[in-house]
Coordinates of C-alpha atoms and ligand atoms in Angstrom, one line a residue:
X139 CA -14.5 -100.9 -27.7
X140 CA -15.2 -98.0 -29.4
X141 CA -14.4 -94.8 -27.3
X142 CA -16.9 -91.8 -27.8
X143 CA -14.5 -88.9 -29.0
X144 CA -14.2 -85.8 -26.6
X145 CA -15.9 -82.3 -27.4
X146 CA -13.7 -79.7 -29.4
X147 CA -12.8 -77.3 -26.7
X148 CA -10.2 -75.3 -28.5
X149 CA -9.3 -74.8 -32.4
X150 CA -5.5 -74.6 -33.0
X151 CA -4.8 -74.1 -36.6
X152 CA -1.5 -73.7 -38.1
X153 CA -0.8 -72.4 -41.4
X154 CA 2.0 -73.6 -43.5
X155 CA 3.9 -77.0 -43.5
X156 CA 7.3 -75.3 -42.8
X157 CA 10.2 -76.8 -40.9
X158 CA 8.4 -75.7 -37.0
X159 CA 5.2 -76.8 -38.0
X160 CA 6.8 -80.1 -39.2
X161 CA 8.6 -80.8 -36.2
X162 CA 5.1 -79.4 -33.9
X163 CA 2.9 -81.7 -35.7
X164 CA 5.2 -85.2 -35.0
X165 CA 5.7 -83.9 -31.2
X166 CA 1.5 -83.4 -31.3
X167 CA 1.3 -86.7 -32.9
X168 CA 3.4 -88.7 -30.3
X169 CA 1.3 -86.8 -27.4
X170 CA -1.7 -85.4 -28.6
X171 CA -4.1 -82.7 -26.8
X172 CA -7.2 -84.0 -25.7
X173 CA -10.0 -81.6 -26.7
X174 CA -8.1 -79.9 -29.4
X175 CA -8.7 -79.5 -33.2
X176 CA -5.9 -79.0 -35.0
X177 CA -5.8 -77.9 -38.5
X178 CA -2.9 -77.6 -40.7
X179 CA -3.1 -74.9 -43.7
X180 CA -0.8 -75.9 -46.2
X181 CA -0.4 -75.0 -50.2
X182 CA 0.6 -78.0 -51.4
X183 CA 1.1 -81.9 -49.4
X184 CA 4.3 -82.0 -49.4
X185 CA 7.1 -79.8 -48.2
X186 CA 11.0 -79.5 -48.8
X187 CA 14.0 -80.1 -46.2
X188 CA 16.5 -76.8 -46.8
X189 CA 19.1 -78.6 -45.9
X190 CA 18.9 -81.2 -48.8
X191 CA 17.4 -78.9 -51.4
X192 CA 20.9 -78.1 -53.2
X193 CA 21.2 -81.6 -53.7
X194 CA 18.1 -82.5 -54.7
X195 CA 19.3 -80.0 -57.5
X196 CA 22.4 -81.9 -57.9
X197 CA 21.1 -84.4 -58.7
X198 CA 22.2 -86.4 -55.2
X199 CA 18.7 -86.7 -53.7
X200 CA 15.4 -87.9 -55.2
X201 CA 12.3 -85.7 -54.6
X202 CA 10.4 -88.5 -52.2
X203 CA 14.4 -88.3 -49.7
X204 CA 13.8 -84.4 -49.3
X205 CA 10.4 -83.9 -49.3
X206 CA 8.6 -84.1 -45.8
X207 CA 5.1 -85.7 -46.7
X208 CA 2.4 -83.6 -44.9
X209 CA -0.9 -85.2 -45.6
X210 CA 0.9 -88.9 -43.6
X211 CA 2.5 -86.3 -40.7
X212 CA -1.4 -84.9 -40.4
X213 CA -3.3 -88.1 -41.1
X214 CA -0.8 -88.7 -38.0
X215 CA -0.9 -85.9 -35.6
X216 CA -5.1 -86.3 -36.8
X217 CA -4.9 -82.7 -37.9
X218 CA -7.6 -82.2 -40.1
X219 CA -5.5 -81.0 -43.7
X220 CA -6.8 -78.2 -45.6
X221 CA -4.6 -78.1 -49.0
X222 CA -5.1 -74.6 -49.6
X223 CA -3.0 -71.0 -50.0
X224 CA -3.8 -68.6 -47.0
X225 CA -4.2 -65.2 -48.5
X226 CA -6.0 -62.6 -45.3
X227 CA -6.7 -63.3 -41.3
X228 CA -9.5 -61.2 -40.1
X229 CA -8.3 -60.9 -36.5
X230 CA -11.0 -59.6 -35.1
X231 CA -12.7 -62.6 -35.7
X232 CA -10.0 -65.0 -35.4
X233 CA -10.6 -65.8 -39.2
X234 CA -7.8 -67.6 -41.7
X235 CA -9.2 -66.3 -45.2
X236 CA -8.2 -68.9 -47.8
X237 CA -8.2 -68.5 -51.2
X238 CA -10.2 -71.4 -51.9
X239 CA -11.9 -72.6 -48.9
X240 CA -14.4 -70.6 -46.4
X241 CA -12.8 -68.7 -43.6
X242 CA -11.2 -71.4 -41.2
X243 CA -12.1 -70.4 -37.3
X244 CA -9.3 -70.3 -34.7
X245 CA -8.7 -70.0 -31.0
X246 CA -5.3 -69.9 -31.4
X247 CA -3.2 -69.8 -34.7
X248 CA 0.7 -70.3 -35.7
X249 CA 2.2 -69.0 -38.8
X250 CA 4.8 -70.8 -40.3
X251 CA 5.1 -70.0 -44.0
X252 CA 8.6 -69.4 -44.8
X253 CA 9.7 -66.3 -46.9
X254 CA 9.7 -66.1 -50.5
X255 CA 12.7 -63.7 -52.6
X256 CA 12.4 -60.4 -53.1
X257 CA 11.3 -59.4 -57.1
X258 CA 8.5 -56.9 -57.2
X259 CA 10.9 -53.9 -58.1
X260 CA 12.5 -55.1 -60.8
X261 CA 11.1 -54.3 -63.8
X262 CA 10.6 -57.6 -65.9
X263 CA 11.6 -59.7 -62.8
X264 CA 7.7 -61.1 -62.0
X265 CA 7.4 -61.8 -65.9
X266 CA 10.8 -63.4 -66.7
X267 CA 12.6 -65.0 -63.8
X268 CA 11.6 -68.6 -61.4
X269 CA 12.0 -67.2 -58.2
X270 CA 13.6 -70.1 -55.8
X271 CA 10.6 -70.1 -53.9
X272 CA 7.5 -71.4 -54.2
X273 CA 10.1 -74.1 -54.1
X274 CA 7.4 -76.2 -56.0
X275 CA 7.5 -74.3 -59.5
X276 CA 11.1 -73.7 -58.9
X277 CA 11.4 -77.1 -59.2
X278 CA 9.5 -77.8 -62.0
X279 CA 11.2 -74.8 -64.2
X280 CA 14.5 -76.8 -62.7
X281 CA 13.2 -80.2 -64.0
X282 CA 12.3 -78.4 -67.5
X283 CA 15.2 -77.0 -68.1
X284 CA 17.3 -80.8 -67.3
X285 CA 15.1 -82.1 -69.0
X286 CA 16.0 -80.5 -72.2
X287 CA 19.7 -80.5 -71.8
X288 CA 19.5 -84.2 -71.4
X289 CA 17.2 -84.3 -74.7
X290 CA 19.9 -81.9 -76.4
X291 CA 23.0 -81.9 -74.8
X292 CA 24.5 -80.0 -77.5
X293 CA 22.4 -76.4 -77.1
X294 CA 24.3 -73.5 -75.3
X295 CA 23.3 -72.8 -72.1
X296 CA 23.7 -70.0 -70.7
X297 CA 21.7 -69.7 -67.0
X298 CA 21.6 -66.6 -64.6
X299 CA 21.1 -66.3 -60.9
X300 CA 20.3 -63.8 -59.3
X301 CA 21.5 -63.0 -55.5
X302 CA 24.6 -64.3 -53.8
X303 CA 23.7 -65.5 -50.5
X304 CA 24.1 -68.8 -49.3
X305 CA 20.7 -70.0 -51.1
X306 CA 22.1 -68.3 -54.5
X307 CA 25.6 -69.7 -54.2
X308 CA 24.6 -73.3 -53.2
X309 CA 22.1 -73.4 -56.0
X310 CA 24.7 -72.1 -58.5
X311 CA 27.4 -74.8 -57.6
X312 CA 24.3 -77.3 -57.7
X313 CA 23.1 -76.9 -60.7
X314 CA 26.2 -76.9 -62.3
X315 CA 27.6 -80.0 -61.0
X316 CA 23.9 -81.7 -62.0
X317 CA 24.3 -79.7 -66.1
X318 CA 28.2 -81.4 -66.2
X319 CA 27.0 -84.7 -65.1
X320 CA 24.2 -84.5 -67.7
X321 CA 26.9 -83.4 -70.2
X322 CA 29.3 -85.7 -69.3
X323 CA 26.8 -88.9 -69.6
X324 CA 26.2 -87.5 -72.7
X325 CA 29.7 -87.9 -73.9
X326 CA 30.9 -91.0 -72.5
X327 CA 28.3 -94.2 -71.8
X328 CA 30.7 -97.0 -73.0
X329 CA 34.4 -96.9 -73.8
X330 CA 35.9 -93.4 -73.0
X331 CA 38.3 -92.4 -75.6
X332 CA 40.4 -89.3 -76.1
X333 CA 38.8 -87.7 -78.5
X334 CA 35.6 -88.1 -76.7
X335 CA 36.9 -86.8 -73.5
X336 CA 37.5 -83.6 -75.3
X337 CA 33.8 -83.5 -76.9
X338 CA 33.0 -83.7 -73.6
X339 CA 35.2 -80.8 -72.2
X340 CA 34.0 -79.0 -75.3
X341 CA 29.7 -79.3 -74.3
X342 CA 30.7 -78.6 -70.5
X343 CA 31.8 -75.2 -71.6
X344 CA 28.6 -75.0 -73.6
X345 CA 26.8 -74.6 -70.0
X346 CA 27.5 -71.0 -68.7
X347 CA 26.7 -70.2 -65.5
X348 CA 26.4 -66.2 -64.2
X349 CA 25.8 -65.4 -60.7
X350 CA 25.2 -61.8 -60.0
X351 CA 25.7 -59.8 -56.6
X352 CA 25.0 -56.1 -55.6
X353 CA 27.6 -56.3 -52.7
X354 CA 31.2 -57.0 -53.3
X355 CA 31.4 -60.3 -51.6
X356 CA 29.4 -62.9 -51.7
X357 CA 27.6 -65.2 -48.7
X358 CA 27.2 -61.8 -46.3
X359 CA 26.3 -63.8 -43.0
X360 CA 29.5 -65.7 -43.2
X361 CA 32.8 -65.4 -42.1
X362 CA 35.7 -64.1 -44.3
X363 CA 37.7 -67.3 -44.7
X364 CA 34.4 -69.6 -46.1
X365 CA 33.6 -66.3 -48.2
X366 CA 36.7 -66.4 -49.7
X367 CA 36.9 -69.9 -50.2
X368 CA 33.3 -70.2 -51.9
X369 CA 34.9 -67.7 -54.4
X370 CA 37.8 -69.4 -54.9
X371 CA 35.4 -72.8 -55.6
X372 CA 33.5 -70.8 -57.6
X373 CA 35.9 -69.7 -60.2
X374 CA 37.7 -72.8 -60.3
X375 CA 34.2 -74.2 -61.5
X376 CA 34.0 -71.8 -64.0
X377 CA 30.9 -70.0 -62.7
X378 CA 30.6 -66.2 -63.8
X379 CA 30.2 -64.4 -60.4
X380 CA 29.5 -60.5 -61.4
X381 CA 29.9 -58.9 -58.2
X382 CA 29.0 -55.1 -57.1
X383 CA 26.3 -55.8 -60.3
X384 CA 23.0 -54.8 -59.2
X385 CA 20.2 -55.9 -61.5
X386 CA 17.8 -53.1 -62.4
X387 CA 15.8 -55.3 -65.4
X388 CA 15.1 -58.0 -66.6
X389 CA 14.1 -59.0 -70.3
X390 CA 13.3 -62.4 -71.9
X391 CA 16.6 -63.3 -72.1
X392 CA 19.1 -60.9 -70.6
X393 CA 19.5 -59.6 -67.1
X394 CA 20.6 -55.6 -66.9
X395 CA 22.8 -54.5 -64.2
X396 CA 22.8 -51.0 -62.8
X397 CA 26.4 -50.6 -63.5
X398 CA 25.6 -51.0 -68.0
X399 CA 26.7 -54.3 -67.8
X400 CA 24.1 -56.6 -70.1
X401 CA 24.2 -60.2 -70.4
X402 CA 22.4 -62.7 -72.2
X403 CA 20.7 -65.1 -69.6
X404 CA 17.9 -68.0 -70.2
X405 CA 16.6 -69.3 -67.7
X406 CA 17.1 -66.7 -64.8
X407 CA 16.7 -68.1 -60.7
X408 CA 16.3 -65.4 -58.4
X409 CA 17.5 -66.3 -54.9
X410 CA 17.6 -62.7 -53.4
X411 CA 16.8 -61.1 -50.0
X412 CA 13.8 -62.6 -48.2
X413 CA 10.4 -61.3 -48.1
X414 CA 7.5 -61.3 -46.5
X415 CA 3.5 -61.5 -47.9
X416 CA 1.4 -58.2 -47.1
X417 CA -1.4 -59.8 -45.9
X418 CA 0.0 -59.9 -42.6
X419 CA 0.9 -56.5 -42.2
X420 CA -2.5 -55.8 -43.2
X421 CA -4.0 -57.8 -40.7
X422 CA -2.9 -55.6 -38.4
X423 CA -0.4 -57.8 -36.8
X424 CA 2.9 -55.7 -35.6
X425 CA 5.7 -56.7 -38.3
X426 CA 9.5 -55.6 -38.6
X427 CA 10.1 -53.2 -41.2
X428 CA 10.1 -55.8 -44.0
X429 CA 7.1 -57.4 -43.1
X430 CA 7.8 -60.3 -41.0
X431 CA 5.8 -61.4 -37.6
X432 CA 7.3 -59.8 -34.6
X433 CA 7.6 -61.9 -31.9
X434 CA 8.8 -62.6 -28.2
X435 CA 11.3 -64.8 -27.0
X436 CA 8.2 -67.0 -26.7
X437 CA 7.3 -67.1 -30.3
X438 CA 3.7 -65.2 -29.8
X439 CA 3.0 -62.2 -32.1
X440 CA 4.0 -58.8 -29.6
X441 CA 0.7 -57.3 -31.0
X442 CA -2.0 -60.2 -30.5
X443 CA -1.6 -63.5 -27.9
X444 CA -3.9 -65.9 -30.1
X445 CA -1.0 -65.4 -32.7
X446 CA 2.1 -67.2 -32.9
X447 CA 5.1 -67.0 -35.8
X448 CA 8.0 -69.8 -36.4
X449 CA 10.6 -69.6 -38.8
X450 CA 11.7 -67.1 -41.7
X451 CA 8.2 -65.7 -41.4
X452 CA 9.3 -64.9 -37.6
X453 CA 11.5 -62.4 -36.1
X454 CA 11.9 -62.5 -32.5
X455 CA 12.4 -58.7 -30.7
X456 CA 15.8 -58.4 -29.7
X457 CA 17.3 -61.9 -31.2
X458 CA 17.0 -61.3 -35.1
X459 CA 19.1 -63.5 -37.3
X460 CA 19.3 -64.7 -40.7
X461 CA 16.6 -66.2 -43.0
X462 CA 17.9 -69.9 -42.3
X463 CA 16.3 -73.2 -41.9
X464 CA 18.3 -74.1 -38.5
X465 CA 16.4 -71.8 -37.0
X466 CA 12.9 -72.8 -38.4
X467 CA 14.0 -76.3 -37.5
X468 CA 15.0 -75.5 -33.4
X469 CA 12.4 -73.5 -33.3
X470 CA 9.7 -76.8 -33.7
X471 CA 10.2 -77.2 -30.2
X472 CA 9.4 -74.5 -28.2
X473 CA 6.8 -73.5 -30.9
X474 CA 4.8 -76.8 -30.0
X475 CA 5.2 -76.5 -26.4
X476 CA 4.0 -73.1 -26.1
X477 CA 1.2 -73.9 -28.4
X478 CA 0.3 -76.4 -25.7
X479 CA 0.9 -74.0 -22.8
X480 CA -1.5 -71.5 -24.6
X481 CA -4.2 -73.9 -24.8
X482 CA -3.9 -75.1 -21.7
X483 CA -4.0 -71.7 -20.4
X484 CA -0.3 -72.1 -18.4
X485 CA 2.3 -70.2 -18.9
X486 CA 4.7 -69.7 -21.5
X487 CA 8.4 -70.7 -21.8
X488 CA 11.3 -68.1 -23.5
X489 CA 13.0 -69.9 -26.1
X490 CA 16.4 -67.9 -27.3
X491 CA 17.9 -69.0 -30.5
X492 CA 21.9 -69.5 -30.6
X493 CA 24.3 -66.8 -32.1
X494 CA 26.6 -69.0 -33.8
X495 CA 25.5 -71.8 -35.4
X496 CA 27.2 -74.9 -37.6
X497 CA 26.6 -74.2 -41.0
X498 CA 27.9 -77.3 -43.8
X499 CA 27.5 -75.8 -47.2
X500 CA 27.9 -78.4 -50.1
X501 CA 30.0 -77.3 -53.2
X502 CA 28.2 -80.1 -55.3
X503 CA 31.1 -81.7 -55.7
X504 CA 30.9 -84.6 -53.2
X505 CA 32.5 -81.9 -50.5
X506 CA 30.8 -79.5 -48.2
X507 CA 32.8 -76.5 -46.3
X508 CA 31.9 -75.9 -42.4
X509 CA 31.3 -72.6 -41.0
X510 CA 31.5 -72.1 -37.2
X511 CA 31.2 -68.4 -36.1
X512 CA 35.1 -67.6 -37.7
X513 CA 35.8 -71.2 -37.9
X514 CA 35.7 -72.6 -41.1
X515 CA 36.9 -76.0 -43.3
X516 CA 36.4 -78.2 -46.6
X517 CA 36.1 -81.7 -46.7
X518 CA 34.6 -84.8 -48.6
X519 CA 34.4 -86.1 -44.7
X520 CA 31.8 -82.9 -44.4
X521 CA 29.6 -83.7 -47.3
X522 CA 29.0 -87.3 -45.5
X523 CA 28.4 -85.8 -42.2
X524 CA 26.1 -83.4 -43.4
X525 CA 24.2 -86.4 -45.8
X526 CA 23.9 -88.9 -42.0
X527 CA 22.7 -85.4 -40.4
X528 CA 20.0 -85.2 -43.0
X529 CA 18.9 -88.1 -43.6
X530 CA 18.2 -88.5 -39.6
X531 CA 16.3 -85.2 -40.0
X532 CA 14.2 -87.0 -42.2
X533 CA 13.6 -90.3 -40.7
X534 CA 11.7 -88.6 -38.4
X535 CA 8.9 -88.2 -40.9
X536 CA 9.3 -91.6 -42.9
X537 CA 9.3 -93.6 -39.2
X538 CA 6.1 -92.8 -37.9
X539 CA 4.9 -94.9 -35.2
X540 CA 1.8 -96.9 -37.0
X541 CA -1.2 -96.0 -34.6
X542 CA -3.7 -98.1 -33.6
X543 CA -7.6 -97.3 -34.0
X544 CA -9.0 -94.8 -31.2
Ligands
FAD180 C1 18.5 -72.9 -52.3 C2 18.1 -72.6 -50.6 C3 18.7 -73.9 -49.7 C4 18.8 -73.3 -48.5 N1 20.0 -74.0 -48.2 C5 19.7 -73.7 -46.8 C6 20.3 -75.0 -46.0 O1 21.0 -75.1 -46.0 N2 20.5 -74.6 -44.3 C7 19.9 -73.9 -43.8 O2 19.4 -73.7 -42.8 N3 18.8 -72.8 -44.5 C8 18.8 -73.0 -45.6 N4 17.7 -72.1 -46.9 C9 16.9 -71.0 -46.0 C10 16.1 -72.1 -46.2 O3 15.3 -72.4 -47.1 C11 14.8 -71.1 -44.9 O4 15.0 -70.3 -43.9 C12 14.1 -72.2 -44.6 O5 12.8 -73.2 -45.7 C13 12.6 -71.6 -43.8 O6 11.7 -72.4 -43.3 P1 10.1 -72.9 -43.0 O7 9.9 -73.0 -41.6 O8 10.1 -70.8 -42.2 O9 9.6 -72.2 -44.1 P2 9.6 -73.0 -45.3 O10 10.7 -74.2 -45.3 O11 9.7 -72.0 -46.7 O12 8.4 -73.8 -45.3 C14 6.8 -72.9 -45.4 C15 5.7 -73.8 -46.1 O13 4.5 -72.8 -46.2 C16 4.0 -72.9 -47.4 N5 3.1 -71.7 -47.6 C17 3.7 -70.4 -48.0 N6 3.0 -69.8 -47.9 C18 1.9 -70.3 -47.6 C19 0.3 -69.6 -47.6 N7 0.1 -68.7 -47.4 N8 -0.6 -70.9 -46.8 C20 -0.4 -72.1 -47.3 N9 0.9 -72.5 -47.1 C21 1.5 -72.1 -47.3 C22 4.9 -73.4 -48.3 O14 4.5 -74.3 -49.2 C23 6.0 -74.0 -47.6 O15 5.6 -75.5 -47.7 C24 18.1 -71.8 -48.0 C25 17.2 -71.6 -48.9 C26 17.4 -71.9 -50.5 C27 16.5 -70.8 -51.3

């Protein structure tokens, strides 16, 4: 018998289908809150899992393997899906303003929209570079390059990556790995000869990768052993590392640095420090000096109790952490719990992000480096371990229980 549906008592709106919201939606799907209407506003119907993104660039994972299907997840959580971009907030009247839909009202709002690389201040960057986020556009440009190299492997390529944090370094190694594989395949389909091998090596050297970083050392959030070891790997892989080089201008085929160094590069990928959109601050939300939403240990905004934020876009007062997917993932469960507590008008619970966290960095060659506090090591076994952890994480979204009729 069809049950009469409960009246909607509260509207919970989620902006962005980042890691924390994906986990919260999964939990809401397994344990729905009666009388609560859930709405997910997301600019795309799937979202990448950051842990597998470099592996996807390297050609190890398909698009489906490393993307969470938000449409299916929203269905599972019985959430309304609005495929649009939030562009403003009206916090007096509790409405989200979207680019293409009428304003969406909420009683409680949660924001998990990630961050984007800061590029605005560098002349030419907004016209001529591809930022790593939004990931959809980045992957489209990357796939275009892969197709061009596959079609014409003899064509020399000089590729630029700006930003030597963990993201930029992983992207550099992953891109190198994929491009070299294409060139190898192009030369050695069957019956490899010595002559073919030397041609293949010649071809490989036709791909130049330039990595620009403004500081003397790459990967500032990692320990000395990891930084040194990765630097050695980059050098061994033939990646041109330009340290203490601040990119100050970008032309269609060239990167110009403050030191006077000019390097021909096309395409240019931008993987610099994370930044936040201005509409959060414009709405009156309290933010840190970089525009990230300031939240308490409960993930509730310090200025607006009806707003929560998690992942890259949030900065927890007294517990600032690097912008990394590992924190966005960890915040999924406490975020869901506190959204539920707030909807039920019950006390919120505190969450403290861990100080030390395990980082597994793929080197694009079937190995990974583990970093934990001041420790680090490298092994191909670590890549296998990372692969299992990442696939297990993704399984929770592909193995959604089938729901019976309500
Ligand atoms: C190449 C690369 C590799 C990385 N590898 C790792 C790693 O191995 N480990 C790690 O811990 N971190 C890694 N990071 C960092 C990691 O990507 C981020 O910290 C993480 O993605 C943040 O997760 P999030 O849930 O906050 O947001 P995101 O994963 O960025 O998700 C935000 C979602 O919100 C959507 N969105 C954005 N704006 C709007 C809007 N206005 N309206 C509606 N929807 C919107 C986006 O489309 C996206 O789906 C990597 C970063 C890069 C660039």
